[in-house]
Short mmCIF file of C-alpha atoms in Angstrom, two decimals:
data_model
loop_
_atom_site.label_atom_id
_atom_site.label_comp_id
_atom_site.label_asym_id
_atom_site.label_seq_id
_atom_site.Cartn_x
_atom_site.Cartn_y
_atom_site.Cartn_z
CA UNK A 96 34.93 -25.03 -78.38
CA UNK A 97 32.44 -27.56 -77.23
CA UNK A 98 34.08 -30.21 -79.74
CA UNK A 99 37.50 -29.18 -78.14
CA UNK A 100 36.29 -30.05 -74.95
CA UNK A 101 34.35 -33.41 -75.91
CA UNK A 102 37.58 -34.36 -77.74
CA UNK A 103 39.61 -33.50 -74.09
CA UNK A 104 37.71 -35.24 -72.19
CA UNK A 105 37.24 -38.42 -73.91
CA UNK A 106 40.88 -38.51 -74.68
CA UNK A 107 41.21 -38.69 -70.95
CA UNK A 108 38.74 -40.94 -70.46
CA UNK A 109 40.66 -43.42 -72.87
CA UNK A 110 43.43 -42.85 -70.79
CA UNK A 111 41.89 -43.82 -67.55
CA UNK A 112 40.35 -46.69 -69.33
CA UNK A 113 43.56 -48.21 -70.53
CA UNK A 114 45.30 -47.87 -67.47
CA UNK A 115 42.88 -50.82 -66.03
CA UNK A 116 44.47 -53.18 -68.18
CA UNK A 117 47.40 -54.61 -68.87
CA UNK A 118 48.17 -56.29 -72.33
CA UNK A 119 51.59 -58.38 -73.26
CA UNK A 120 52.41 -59.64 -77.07
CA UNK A 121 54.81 -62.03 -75.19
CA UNK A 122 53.05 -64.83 -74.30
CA UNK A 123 54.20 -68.76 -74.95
CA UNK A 124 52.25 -71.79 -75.25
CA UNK A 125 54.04 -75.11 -74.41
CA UNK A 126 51.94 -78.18 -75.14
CA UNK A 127 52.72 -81.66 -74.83
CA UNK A 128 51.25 -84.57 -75.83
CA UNK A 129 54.17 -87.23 -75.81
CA UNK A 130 53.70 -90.98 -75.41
CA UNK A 131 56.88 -92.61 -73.71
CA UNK A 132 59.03 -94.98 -76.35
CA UNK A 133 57.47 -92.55 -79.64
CA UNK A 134 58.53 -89.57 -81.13
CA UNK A 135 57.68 -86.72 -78.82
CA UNK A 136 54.89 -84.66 -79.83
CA UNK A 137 55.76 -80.96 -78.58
CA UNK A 138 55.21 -77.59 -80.05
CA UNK A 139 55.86 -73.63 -78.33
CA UNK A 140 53.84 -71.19 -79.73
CA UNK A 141 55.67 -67.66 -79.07
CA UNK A 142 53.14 -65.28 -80.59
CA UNK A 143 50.48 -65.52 -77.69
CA UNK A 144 48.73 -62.23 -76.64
CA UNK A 145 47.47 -61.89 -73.21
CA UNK A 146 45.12 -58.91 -71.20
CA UNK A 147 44.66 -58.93 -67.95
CA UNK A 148 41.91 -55.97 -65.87
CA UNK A 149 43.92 -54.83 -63.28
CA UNK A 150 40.04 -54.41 -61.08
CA UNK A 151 38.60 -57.65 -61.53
CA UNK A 152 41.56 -60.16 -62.59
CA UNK A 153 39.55 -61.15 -65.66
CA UNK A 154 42.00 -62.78 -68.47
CA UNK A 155 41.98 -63.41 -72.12
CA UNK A 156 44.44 -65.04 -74.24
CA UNK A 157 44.34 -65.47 -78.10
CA UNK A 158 47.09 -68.00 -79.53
CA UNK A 159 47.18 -68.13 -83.73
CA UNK A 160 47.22 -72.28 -84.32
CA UNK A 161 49.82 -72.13 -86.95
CA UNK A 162 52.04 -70.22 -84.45
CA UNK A 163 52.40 -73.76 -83.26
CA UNK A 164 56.02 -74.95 -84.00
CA UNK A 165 57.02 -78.61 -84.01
CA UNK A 166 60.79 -80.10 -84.45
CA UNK A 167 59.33 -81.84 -87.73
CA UNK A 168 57.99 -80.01 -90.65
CA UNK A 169 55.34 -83.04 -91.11
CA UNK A 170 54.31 -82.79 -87.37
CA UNK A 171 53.28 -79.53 -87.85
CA UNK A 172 51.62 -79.93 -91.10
CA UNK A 173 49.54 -82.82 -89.79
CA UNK A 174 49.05 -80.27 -86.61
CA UNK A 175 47.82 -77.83 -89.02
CA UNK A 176 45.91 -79.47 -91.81
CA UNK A 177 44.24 -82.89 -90.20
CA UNK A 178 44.11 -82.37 -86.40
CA UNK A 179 43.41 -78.52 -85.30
CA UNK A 180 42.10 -77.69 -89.30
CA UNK A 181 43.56 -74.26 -88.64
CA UNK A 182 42.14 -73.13 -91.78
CA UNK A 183 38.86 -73.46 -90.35
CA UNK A 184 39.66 -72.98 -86.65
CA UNK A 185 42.44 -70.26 -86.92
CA UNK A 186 42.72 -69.35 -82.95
CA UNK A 187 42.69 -70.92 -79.59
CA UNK A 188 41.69 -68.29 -77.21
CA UNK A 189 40.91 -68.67 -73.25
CA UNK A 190 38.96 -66.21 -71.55
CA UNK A 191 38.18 -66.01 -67.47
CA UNK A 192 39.12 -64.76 -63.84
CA UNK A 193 42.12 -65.20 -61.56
CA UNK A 194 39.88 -65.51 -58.33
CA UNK A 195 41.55 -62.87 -55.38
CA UNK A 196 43.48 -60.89 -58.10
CA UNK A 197 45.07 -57.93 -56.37
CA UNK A 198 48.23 -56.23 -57.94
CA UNK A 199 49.32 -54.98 -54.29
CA UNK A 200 49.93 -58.39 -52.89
CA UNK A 201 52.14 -60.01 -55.53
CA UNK A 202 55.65 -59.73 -54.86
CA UNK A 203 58.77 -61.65 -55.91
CA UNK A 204 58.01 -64.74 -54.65
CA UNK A 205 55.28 -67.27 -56.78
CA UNK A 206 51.74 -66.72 -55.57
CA UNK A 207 48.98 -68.88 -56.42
CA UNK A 208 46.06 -68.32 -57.36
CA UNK A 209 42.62 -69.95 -58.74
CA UNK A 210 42.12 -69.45 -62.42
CA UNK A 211 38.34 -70.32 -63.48
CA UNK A 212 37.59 -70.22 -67.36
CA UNK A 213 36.86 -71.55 -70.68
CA UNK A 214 39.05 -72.59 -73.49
CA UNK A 215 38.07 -72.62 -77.05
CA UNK A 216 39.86 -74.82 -79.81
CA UNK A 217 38.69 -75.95 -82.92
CA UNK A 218 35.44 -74.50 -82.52
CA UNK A 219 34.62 -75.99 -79.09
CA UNK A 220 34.38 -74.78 -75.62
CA UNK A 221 35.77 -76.18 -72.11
CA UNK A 222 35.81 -75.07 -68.97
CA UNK A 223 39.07 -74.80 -67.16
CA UNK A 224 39.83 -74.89 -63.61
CA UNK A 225 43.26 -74.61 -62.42
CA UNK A 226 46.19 -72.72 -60.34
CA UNK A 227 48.04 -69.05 -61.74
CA UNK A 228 50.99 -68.96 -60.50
CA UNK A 229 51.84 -64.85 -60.03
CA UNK A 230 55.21 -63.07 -59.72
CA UNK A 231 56.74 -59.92 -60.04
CA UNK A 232 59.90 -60.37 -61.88
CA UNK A 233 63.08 -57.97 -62.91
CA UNK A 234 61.15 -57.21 -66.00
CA UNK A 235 57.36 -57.06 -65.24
CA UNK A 236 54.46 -59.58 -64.19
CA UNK A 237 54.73 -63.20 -64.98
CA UNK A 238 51.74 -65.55 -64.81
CA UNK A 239 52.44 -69.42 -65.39
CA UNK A 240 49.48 -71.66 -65.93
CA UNK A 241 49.93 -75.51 -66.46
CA UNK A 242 46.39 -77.86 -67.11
CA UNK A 243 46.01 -80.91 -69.11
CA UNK A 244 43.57 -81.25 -71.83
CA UNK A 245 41.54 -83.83 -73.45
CA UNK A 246 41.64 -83.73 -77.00
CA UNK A 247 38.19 -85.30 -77.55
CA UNK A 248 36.69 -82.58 -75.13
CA UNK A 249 37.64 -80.71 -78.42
CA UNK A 250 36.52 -82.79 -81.10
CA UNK A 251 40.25 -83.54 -81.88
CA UNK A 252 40.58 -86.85 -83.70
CA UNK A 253 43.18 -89.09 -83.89
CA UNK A 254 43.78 -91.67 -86.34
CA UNK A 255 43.48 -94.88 -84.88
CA UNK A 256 46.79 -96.07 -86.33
CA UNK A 257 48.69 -92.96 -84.43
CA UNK A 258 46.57 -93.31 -80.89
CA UNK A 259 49.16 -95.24 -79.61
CA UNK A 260 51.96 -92.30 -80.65
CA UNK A 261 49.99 -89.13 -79.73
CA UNK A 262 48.36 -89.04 -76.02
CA UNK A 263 44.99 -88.43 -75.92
CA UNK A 264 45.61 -85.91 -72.74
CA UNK A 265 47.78 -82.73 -73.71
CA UNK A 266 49.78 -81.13 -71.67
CA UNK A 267 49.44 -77.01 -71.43
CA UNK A 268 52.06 -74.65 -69.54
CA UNK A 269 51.11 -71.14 -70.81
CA UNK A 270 54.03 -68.43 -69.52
CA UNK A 271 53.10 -64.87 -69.83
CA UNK A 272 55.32 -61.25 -69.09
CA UNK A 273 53.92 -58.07 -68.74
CA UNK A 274 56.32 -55.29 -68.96
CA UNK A 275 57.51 -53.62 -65.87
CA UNK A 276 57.20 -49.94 -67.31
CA UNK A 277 53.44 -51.23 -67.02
CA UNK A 278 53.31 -51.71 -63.83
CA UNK A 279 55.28 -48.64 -62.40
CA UNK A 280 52.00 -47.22 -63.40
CA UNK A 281 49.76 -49.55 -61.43
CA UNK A 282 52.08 -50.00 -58.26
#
């Protein structure tokens, strides 16, 4: 009986706990980093898994690097194999705190918000400071983050004889939806 009742009440417990978070397998990671006159250097990454504590506003994202898709097969080898080594460095993941996160005062409109946190890629760390912009949507919760990154903050190298095809700065828009059955649980 006692086992019964451990069993009961951690089951509930596990409910309570999950009910803090929210977690979305539909994330996408635009990144740009395009010089004007070349080739444009672009990939989307739509495999991008996102939580977010519903009590704190801490968030963590984990992006796969070959998830990565480029126009050009060759692009994203090159991607893959000489610039983010994704065989040794298979995930990008971001981890911090949307500063003033409360559920109860996002509505339809875009609310910003400070985002505080660190990135890691190919095996090194930055912080990142920039805006969330919040929503409720038709379908759920949509957070849009945009920040620029410098590829030697990463250890990134590029070949001096593509430096002046492939910027040095990358552009980052990261779009994330959280389902709306979700949140009719955490109005």
């Amino acid at each position: 009986m006692k086992k019964i009742t451990l069993l009961f009440l951690l089951y509930f417990a596990n409910m309570a706990l999950a009910q803090e978070k929210m977690t979305t397998h539909k994330g996408i990671i635009y990144f740009e980093a395009s010089v004007p006159l070349f080739e444009e250097v672009k990939a989307k990454n739509e495999n991008v898994t996102c939580v977010i504590n519903l009590e704190n506003g801490e968030i963590s994202s984990t992006a796969y690097i070959k998830g990565f898709h480029f126009k050009m097969a060759l692009m994203e080898k090159h991607f893959n194999e000489n610039y983010l080594e994704s065989h040794n460095y298979p995930k990008a993941m971001f981890k911090g705190t949307i500063e003033g996160f409360n559920l109860n005062i996002i509505g339809t409109a875009p609310k910003e918000f400070k985002l505080n946190g660190t990135l890691k890629v190919h095996g090194k760390s930055k912080k990142i400071n920039t805006v969330a912009i919040l929503k409720k949507t038709t379908d759920g919760l949509e957070i849009i983050v945009d920040f620029i990154v410098n590829s030697k903050d990463f250890n990134i190298k590029i070949p001096e004889i593509l430096s002046m095809k492939v910027a040095e700065t990358v552009n980052v828009k990261t779009l994330f939806l959280f389902n709306k059955s979700i949140l009719a649980n955490n109005p």
